[in-house]
PDB file of C-alpha atoms in Angstrom:
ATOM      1  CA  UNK A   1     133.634  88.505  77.589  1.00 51.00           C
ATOM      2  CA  UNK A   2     133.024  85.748  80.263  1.00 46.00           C
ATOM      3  CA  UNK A   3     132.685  88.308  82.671  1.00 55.00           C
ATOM      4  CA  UNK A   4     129.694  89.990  81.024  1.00 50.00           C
ATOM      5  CA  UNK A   5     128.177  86.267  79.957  1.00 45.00           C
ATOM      6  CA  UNK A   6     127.759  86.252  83.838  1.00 48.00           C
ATOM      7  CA  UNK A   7     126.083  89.209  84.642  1.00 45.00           C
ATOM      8  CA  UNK A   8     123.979  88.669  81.532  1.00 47.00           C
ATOM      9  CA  UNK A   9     123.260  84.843  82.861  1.00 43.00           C
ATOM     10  CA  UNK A  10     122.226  85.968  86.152  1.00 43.00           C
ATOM     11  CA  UNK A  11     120.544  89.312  84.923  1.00 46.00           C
ATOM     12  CA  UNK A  12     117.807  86.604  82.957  1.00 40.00           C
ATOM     13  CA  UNK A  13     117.634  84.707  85.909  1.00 41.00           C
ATOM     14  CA  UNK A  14     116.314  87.580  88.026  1.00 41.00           C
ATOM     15  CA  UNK A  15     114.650  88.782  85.306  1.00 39.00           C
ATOM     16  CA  UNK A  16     112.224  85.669  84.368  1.00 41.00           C
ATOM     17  CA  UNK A  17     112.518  84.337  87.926  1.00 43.00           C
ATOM     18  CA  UNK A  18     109.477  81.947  89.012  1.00 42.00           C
ATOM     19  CA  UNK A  19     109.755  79.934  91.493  1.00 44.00           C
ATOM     20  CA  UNK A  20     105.612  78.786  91.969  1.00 44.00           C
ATOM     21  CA  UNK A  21     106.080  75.894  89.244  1.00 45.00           C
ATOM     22  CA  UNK A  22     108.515  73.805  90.817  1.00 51.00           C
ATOM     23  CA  UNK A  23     106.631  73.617  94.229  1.00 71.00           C
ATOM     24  CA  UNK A  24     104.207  70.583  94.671  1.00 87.00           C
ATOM     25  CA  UNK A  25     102.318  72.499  97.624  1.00 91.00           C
ATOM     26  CA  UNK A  26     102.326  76.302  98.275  1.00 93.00           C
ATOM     27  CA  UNK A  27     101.505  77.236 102.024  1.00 96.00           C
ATOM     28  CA  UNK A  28     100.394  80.790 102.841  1.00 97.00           C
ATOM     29  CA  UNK A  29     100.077  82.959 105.740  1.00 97.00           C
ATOM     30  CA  UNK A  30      98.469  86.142 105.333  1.00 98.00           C
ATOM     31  CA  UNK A  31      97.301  89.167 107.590  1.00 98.00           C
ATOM     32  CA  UNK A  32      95.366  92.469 106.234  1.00 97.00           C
ATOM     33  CA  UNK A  33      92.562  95.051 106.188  1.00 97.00           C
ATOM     34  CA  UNK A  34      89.301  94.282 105.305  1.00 96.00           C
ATOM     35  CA  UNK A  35      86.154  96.788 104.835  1.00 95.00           C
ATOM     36  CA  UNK A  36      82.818  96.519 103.739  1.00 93.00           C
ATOM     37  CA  UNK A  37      79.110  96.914 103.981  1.00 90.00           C
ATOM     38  CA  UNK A  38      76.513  94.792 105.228  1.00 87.00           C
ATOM     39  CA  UNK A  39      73.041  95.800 103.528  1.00 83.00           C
ATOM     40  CA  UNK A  40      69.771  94.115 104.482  1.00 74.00           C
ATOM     41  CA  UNK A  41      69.647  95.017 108.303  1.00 59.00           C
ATOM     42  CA  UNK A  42      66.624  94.352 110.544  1.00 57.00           C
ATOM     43  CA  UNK A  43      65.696  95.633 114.144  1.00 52.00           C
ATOM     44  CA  UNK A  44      68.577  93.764 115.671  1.00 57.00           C
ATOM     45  CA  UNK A  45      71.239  94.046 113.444  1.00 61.00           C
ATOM     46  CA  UNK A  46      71.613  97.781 112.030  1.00 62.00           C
ATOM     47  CA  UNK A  47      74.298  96.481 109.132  1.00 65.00           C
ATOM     48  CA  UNK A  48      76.290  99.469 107.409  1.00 81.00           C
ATOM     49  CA  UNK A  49      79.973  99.645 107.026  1.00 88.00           C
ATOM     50  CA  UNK A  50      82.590  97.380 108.498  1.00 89.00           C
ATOM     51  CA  UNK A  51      85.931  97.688 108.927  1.00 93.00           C
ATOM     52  CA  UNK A  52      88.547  95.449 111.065  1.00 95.00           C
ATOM     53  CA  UNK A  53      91.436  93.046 109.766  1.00 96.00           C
ATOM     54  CA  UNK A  54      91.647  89.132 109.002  1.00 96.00           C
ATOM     55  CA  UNK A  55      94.217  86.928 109.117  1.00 97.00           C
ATOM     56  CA  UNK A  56      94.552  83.763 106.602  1.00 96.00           C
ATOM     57  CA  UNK A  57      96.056  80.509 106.019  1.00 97.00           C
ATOM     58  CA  UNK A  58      96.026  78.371 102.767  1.00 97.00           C
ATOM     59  CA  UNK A  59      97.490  75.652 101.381  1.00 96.00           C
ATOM     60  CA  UNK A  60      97.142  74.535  97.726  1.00 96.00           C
ATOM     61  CA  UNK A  61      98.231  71.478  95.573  1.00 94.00           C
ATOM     62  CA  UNK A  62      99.971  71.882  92.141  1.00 91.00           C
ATOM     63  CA  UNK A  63      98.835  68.112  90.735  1.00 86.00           C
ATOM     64  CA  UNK A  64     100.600  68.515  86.977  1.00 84.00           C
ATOM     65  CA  UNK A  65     104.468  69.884  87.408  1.00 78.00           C
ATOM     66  CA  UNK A  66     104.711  73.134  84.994  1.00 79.00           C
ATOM     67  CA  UNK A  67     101.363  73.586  84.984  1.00 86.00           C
ATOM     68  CA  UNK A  68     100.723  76.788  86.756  1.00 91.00           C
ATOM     69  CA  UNK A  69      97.032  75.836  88.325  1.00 94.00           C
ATOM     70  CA  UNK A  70      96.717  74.660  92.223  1.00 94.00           C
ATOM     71  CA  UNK A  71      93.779  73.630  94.008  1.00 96.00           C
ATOM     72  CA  UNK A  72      93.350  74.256  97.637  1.00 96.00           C
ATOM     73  CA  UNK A  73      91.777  75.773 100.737  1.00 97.00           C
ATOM     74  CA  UNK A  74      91.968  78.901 102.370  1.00 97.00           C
ATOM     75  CA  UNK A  75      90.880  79.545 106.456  1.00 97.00           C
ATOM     76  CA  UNK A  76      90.617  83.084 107.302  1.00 96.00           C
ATOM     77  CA  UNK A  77      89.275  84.726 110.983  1.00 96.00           C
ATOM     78  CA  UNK A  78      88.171  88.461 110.427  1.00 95.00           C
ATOM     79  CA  UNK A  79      87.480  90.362 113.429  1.00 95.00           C
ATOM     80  CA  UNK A  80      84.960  93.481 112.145  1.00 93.00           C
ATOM     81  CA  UNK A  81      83.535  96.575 113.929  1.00 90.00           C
ATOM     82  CA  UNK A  82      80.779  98.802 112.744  1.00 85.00           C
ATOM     83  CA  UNK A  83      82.374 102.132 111.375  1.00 84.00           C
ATOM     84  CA  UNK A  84      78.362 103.828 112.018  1.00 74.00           C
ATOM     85  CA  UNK A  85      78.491 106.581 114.847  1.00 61.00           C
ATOM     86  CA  UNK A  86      76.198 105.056 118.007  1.00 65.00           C
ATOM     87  CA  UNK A  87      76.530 101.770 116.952  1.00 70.00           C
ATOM     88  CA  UNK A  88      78.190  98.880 118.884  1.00 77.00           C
ATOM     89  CA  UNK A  89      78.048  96.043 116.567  1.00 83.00           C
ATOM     90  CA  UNK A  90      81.212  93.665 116.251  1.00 88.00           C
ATOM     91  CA  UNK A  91      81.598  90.505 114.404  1.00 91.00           C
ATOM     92  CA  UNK A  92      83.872  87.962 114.477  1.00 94.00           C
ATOM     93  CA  UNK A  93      84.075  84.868 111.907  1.00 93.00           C
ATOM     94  CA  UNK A  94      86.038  81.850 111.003  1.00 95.00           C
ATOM     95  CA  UNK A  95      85.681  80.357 107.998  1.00 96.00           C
ATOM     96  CA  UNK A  96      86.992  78.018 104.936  1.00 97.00           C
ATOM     97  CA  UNK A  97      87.266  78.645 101.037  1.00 97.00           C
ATOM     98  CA  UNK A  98      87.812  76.290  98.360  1.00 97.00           C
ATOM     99  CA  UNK A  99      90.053  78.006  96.094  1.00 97.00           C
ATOM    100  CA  UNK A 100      91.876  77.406  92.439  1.00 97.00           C
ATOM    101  CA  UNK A 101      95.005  79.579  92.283  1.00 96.00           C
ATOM    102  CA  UNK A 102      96.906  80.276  88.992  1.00 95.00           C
ATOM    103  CA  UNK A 103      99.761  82.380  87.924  1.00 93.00           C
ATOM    104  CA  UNK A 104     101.799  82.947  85.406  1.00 91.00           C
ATOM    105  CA  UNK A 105     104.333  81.041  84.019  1.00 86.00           C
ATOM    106  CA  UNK A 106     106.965  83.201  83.921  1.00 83.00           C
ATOM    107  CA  UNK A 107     107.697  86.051  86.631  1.00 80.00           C
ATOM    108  CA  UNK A 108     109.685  89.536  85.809  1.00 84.00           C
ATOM    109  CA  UNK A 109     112.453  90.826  88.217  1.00 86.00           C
ATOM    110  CA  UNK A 110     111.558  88.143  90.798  1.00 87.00           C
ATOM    111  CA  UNK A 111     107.493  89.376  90.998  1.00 93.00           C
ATOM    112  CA  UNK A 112     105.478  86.136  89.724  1.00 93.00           C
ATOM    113  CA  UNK A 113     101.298  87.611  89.463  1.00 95.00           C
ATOM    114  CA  UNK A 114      98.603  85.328  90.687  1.00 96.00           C
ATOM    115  CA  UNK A 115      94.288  85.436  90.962  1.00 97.00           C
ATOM    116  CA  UNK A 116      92.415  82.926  92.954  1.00 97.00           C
ATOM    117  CA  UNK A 117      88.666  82.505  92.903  1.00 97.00           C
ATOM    118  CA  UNK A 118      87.052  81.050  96.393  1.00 97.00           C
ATOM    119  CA  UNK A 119      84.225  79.276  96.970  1.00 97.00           C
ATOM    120  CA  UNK A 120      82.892  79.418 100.967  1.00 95.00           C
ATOM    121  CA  UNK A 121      82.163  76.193 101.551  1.00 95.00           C
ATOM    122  CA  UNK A 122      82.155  77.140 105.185  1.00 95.00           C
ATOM    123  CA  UNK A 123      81.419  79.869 107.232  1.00 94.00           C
ATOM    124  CA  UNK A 124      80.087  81.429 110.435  1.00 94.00           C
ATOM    125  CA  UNK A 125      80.187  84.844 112.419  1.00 92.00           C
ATOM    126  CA  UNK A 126      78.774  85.871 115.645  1.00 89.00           C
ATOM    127  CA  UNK A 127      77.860  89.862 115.714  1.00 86.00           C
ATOM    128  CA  UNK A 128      77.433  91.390 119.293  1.00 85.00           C
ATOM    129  CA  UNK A 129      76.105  94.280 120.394  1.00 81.00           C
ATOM    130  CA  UNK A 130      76.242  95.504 123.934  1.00 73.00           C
ATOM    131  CA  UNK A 131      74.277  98.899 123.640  1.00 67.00           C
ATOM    132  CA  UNK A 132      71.177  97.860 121.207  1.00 66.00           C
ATOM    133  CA  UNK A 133      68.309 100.192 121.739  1.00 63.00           C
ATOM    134  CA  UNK A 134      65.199  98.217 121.460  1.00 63.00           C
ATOM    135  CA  UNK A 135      62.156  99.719 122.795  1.00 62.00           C
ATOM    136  CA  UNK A 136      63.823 102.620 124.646  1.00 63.00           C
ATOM    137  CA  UNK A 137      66.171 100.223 126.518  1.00 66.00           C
ATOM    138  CA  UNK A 138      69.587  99.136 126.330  1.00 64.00           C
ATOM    139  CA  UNK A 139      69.650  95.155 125.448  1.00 73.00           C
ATOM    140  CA  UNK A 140      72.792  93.025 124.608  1.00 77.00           C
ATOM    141  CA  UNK A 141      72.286  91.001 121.205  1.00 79.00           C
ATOM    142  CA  UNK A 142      74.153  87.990 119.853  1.00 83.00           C
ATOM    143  CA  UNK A 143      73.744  86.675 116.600  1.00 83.00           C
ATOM    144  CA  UNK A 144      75.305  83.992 114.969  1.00 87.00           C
ATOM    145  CA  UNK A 145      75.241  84.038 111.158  1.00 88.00           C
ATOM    146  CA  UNK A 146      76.125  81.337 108.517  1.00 91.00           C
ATOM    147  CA  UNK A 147      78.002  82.543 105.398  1.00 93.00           C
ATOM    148  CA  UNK A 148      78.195  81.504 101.920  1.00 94.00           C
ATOM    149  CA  UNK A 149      79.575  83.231  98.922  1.00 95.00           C
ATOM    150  CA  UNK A 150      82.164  84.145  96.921  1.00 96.00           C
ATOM    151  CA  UNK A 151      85.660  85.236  96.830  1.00 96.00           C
ATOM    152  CA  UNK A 152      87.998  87.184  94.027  1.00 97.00           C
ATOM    153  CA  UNK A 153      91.543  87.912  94.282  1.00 98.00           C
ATOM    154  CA  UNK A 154      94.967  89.105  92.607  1.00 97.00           C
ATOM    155  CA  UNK A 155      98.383  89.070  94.149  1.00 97.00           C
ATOM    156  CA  UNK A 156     102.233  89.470  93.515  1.00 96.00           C
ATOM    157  CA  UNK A 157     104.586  87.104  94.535  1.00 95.00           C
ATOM    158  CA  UNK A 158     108.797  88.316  95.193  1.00 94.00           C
ATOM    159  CA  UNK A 159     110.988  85.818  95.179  1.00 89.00           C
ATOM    160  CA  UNK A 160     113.476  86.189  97.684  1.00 84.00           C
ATOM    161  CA  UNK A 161     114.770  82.425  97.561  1.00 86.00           C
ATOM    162  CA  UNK A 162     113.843  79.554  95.198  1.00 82.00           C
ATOM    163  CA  UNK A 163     110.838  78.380  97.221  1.00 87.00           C
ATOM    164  CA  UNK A 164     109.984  81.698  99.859  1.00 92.00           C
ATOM    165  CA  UNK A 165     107.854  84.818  98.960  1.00 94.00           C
ATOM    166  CA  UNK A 166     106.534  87.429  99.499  1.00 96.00           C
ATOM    167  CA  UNK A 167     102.867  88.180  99.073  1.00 97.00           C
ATOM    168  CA  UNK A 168     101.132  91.223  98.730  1.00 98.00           C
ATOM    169  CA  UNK A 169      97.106  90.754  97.721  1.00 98.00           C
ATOM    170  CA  UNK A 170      93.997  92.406  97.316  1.00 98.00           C
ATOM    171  CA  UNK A 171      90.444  90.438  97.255  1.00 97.00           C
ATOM    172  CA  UNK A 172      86.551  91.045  96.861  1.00 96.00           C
ATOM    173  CA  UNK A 173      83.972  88.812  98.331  1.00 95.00           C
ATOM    174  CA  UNK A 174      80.652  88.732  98.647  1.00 95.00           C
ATOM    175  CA  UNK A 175      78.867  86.858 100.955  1.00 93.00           C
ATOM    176  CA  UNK A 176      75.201  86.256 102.558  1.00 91.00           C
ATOM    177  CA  UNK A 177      74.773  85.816 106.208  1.00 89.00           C
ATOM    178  CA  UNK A 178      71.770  84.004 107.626  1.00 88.00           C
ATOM    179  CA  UNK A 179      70.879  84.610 110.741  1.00 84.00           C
ATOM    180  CA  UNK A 180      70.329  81.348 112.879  1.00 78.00           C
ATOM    181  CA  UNK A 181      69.008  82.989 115.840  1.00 74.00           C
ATOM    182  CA  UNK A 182      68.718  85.983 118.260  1.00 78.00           C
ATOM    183  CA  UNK A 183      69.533  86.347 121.636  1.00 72.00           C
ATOM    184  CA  UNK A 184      68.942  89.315 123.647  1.00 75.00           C
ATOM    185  CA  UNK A 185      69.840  89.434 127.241  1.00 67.00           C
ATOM    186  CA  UNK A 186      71.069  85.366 126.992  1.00 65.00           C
ATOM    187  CA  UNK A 187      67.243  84.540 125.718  1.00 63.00           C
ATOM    188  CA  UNK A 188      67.082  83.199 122.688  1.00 65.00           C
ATOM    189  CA  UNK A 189      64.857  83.853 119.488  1.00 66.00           C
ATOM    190  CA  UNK A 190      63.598  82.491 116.491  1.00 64.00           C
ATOM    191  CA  UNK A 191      64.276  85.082 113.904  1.00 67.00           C
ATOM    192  CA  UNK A 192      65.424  83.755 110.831  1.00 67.00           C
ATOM    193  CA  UNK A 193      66.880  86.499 107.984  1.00 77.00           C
ATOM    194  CA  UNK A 194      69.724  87.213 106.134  1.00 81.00           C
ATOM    195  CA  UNK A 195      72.027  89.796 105.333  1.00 84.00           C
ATOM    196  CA  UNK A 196      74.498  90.442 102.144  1.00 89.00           C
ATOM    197  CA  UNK A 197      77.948  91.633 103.021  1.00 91.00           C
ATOM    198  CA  UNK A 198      80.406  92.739  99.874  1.00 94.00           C
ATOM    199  CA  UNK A 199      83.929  93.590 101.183  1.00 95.00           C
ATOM    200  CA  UNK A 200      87.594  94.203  99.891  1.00 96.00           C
ATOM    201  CA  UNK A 201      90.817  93.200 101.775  1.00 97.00           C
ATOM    202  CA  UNK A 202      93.987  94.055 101.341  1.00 97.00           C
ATOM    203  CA  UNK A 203      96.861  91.614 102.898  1.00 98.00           C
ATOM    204  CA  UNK A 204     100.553  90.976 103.164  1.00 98.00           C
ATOM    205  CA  UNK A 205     101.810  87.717 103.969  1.00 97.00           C
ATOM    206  CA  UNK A 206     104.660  84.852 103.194  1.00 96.00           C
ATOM    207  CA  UNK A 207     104.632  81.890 100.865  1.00 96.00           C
ATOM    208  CA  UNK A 208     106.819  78.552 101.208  1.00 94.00           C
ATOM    209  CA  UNK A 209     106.541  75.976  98.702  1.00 90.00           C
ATOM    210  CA  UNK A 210     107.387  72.209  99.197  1.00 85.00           C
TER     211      UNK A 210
END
């Protein structure tokens, strides 16, 4: 009888397993796939689809213990090439999210789900491209963009000890890029735009909780 009180005892434990409400802070490194589209382009920057990977940080803050809301920040790098035939354009961004994170309260077999919903409250990319055709000549461009926008997400967390996981998420964002300036053969321009970029990622990474 004892014997199966055990295996019952630890069957519930991996059954209802979640770990995310007993850590004050939750830091997470993540690394993916990202693709996209970038709509709104101009003579300088052909837009169309992107594809590339990103890599992530965040940390978030669980202020009231068994609540299952955190606040945070995430920092993510994406490194993006055009996926358009003839076309050299590249982009490569930094940039940081404000994010609230909550899952639930209870996890099943270990797996604890999670959404967060981002806010960019900073962002910038530089898109280069070596083999423009402007005019009937071969230029290089540079473009640095600002971004702003919004970010999405849902994610599953596996506990494999009381305060380490596994991660494995999948985000949409959307963001607009304004263009700060153009320069074409190191001359620069004063052509301001903007362009809208909607994108999905998917990433694995690890959690540890403090």
């Amino acid at each position: 009888m004892f014997r199966w009180l055990k295996f019952g005892i630890i069957g519930i434990y991996f059954l209802f397993l979640s770990n995310n409400s007993f850590a004050l802070i939750d830091v997470q490194a993540l690394v993916g796939s990202d693709s996209g589209t970038i709509s709104g382009g101009n003579a300088f920057a052909n837009g169309g689809k992107t594809s590339g990977t990103v890599m992530g940080v965040a940390v978030h803050l669980d202020p009231i213990p068994l609540v299952p809301v955190g606040f945070g920040i995430g920092i993510g790098a994406p490194t993006l090439k055009s996926e358009d035939s003839g076309i050299d354009e590249t982009y490569t961004g930094f940039f940081v999210d404000l994010e609230v994170m909550a899952w639930t309260p209870i996890g099943f077999f270990g797996i604890t789900p999670y959404a967060k919903l981002g806010y960019r409250a900073y962002g910038l990319y530089e898109m280069k491209n070596s083999k423009a055709n402007i005019g009937g000549t071969i230029q290089e461009i540079k473009i640095p963009l600002e971004t702003s926008g919004t970010k999405f997400a849902v994610g599953a967390r596996y506990s494999l000890l009381p305060l380490i996981g596994l991660l494995l998420e999948v985000s949409s964002q959307k963001e607009e890029l304004k263009v700060k300036s153009v320069e074409v053969n190191g001359v620069d321009l004063s052509l301001p735009g903007s362009l809208d970029r909607s994108a999905t990622s998917i990433m694995l990474g690890v959690e540890v909780g403090i």
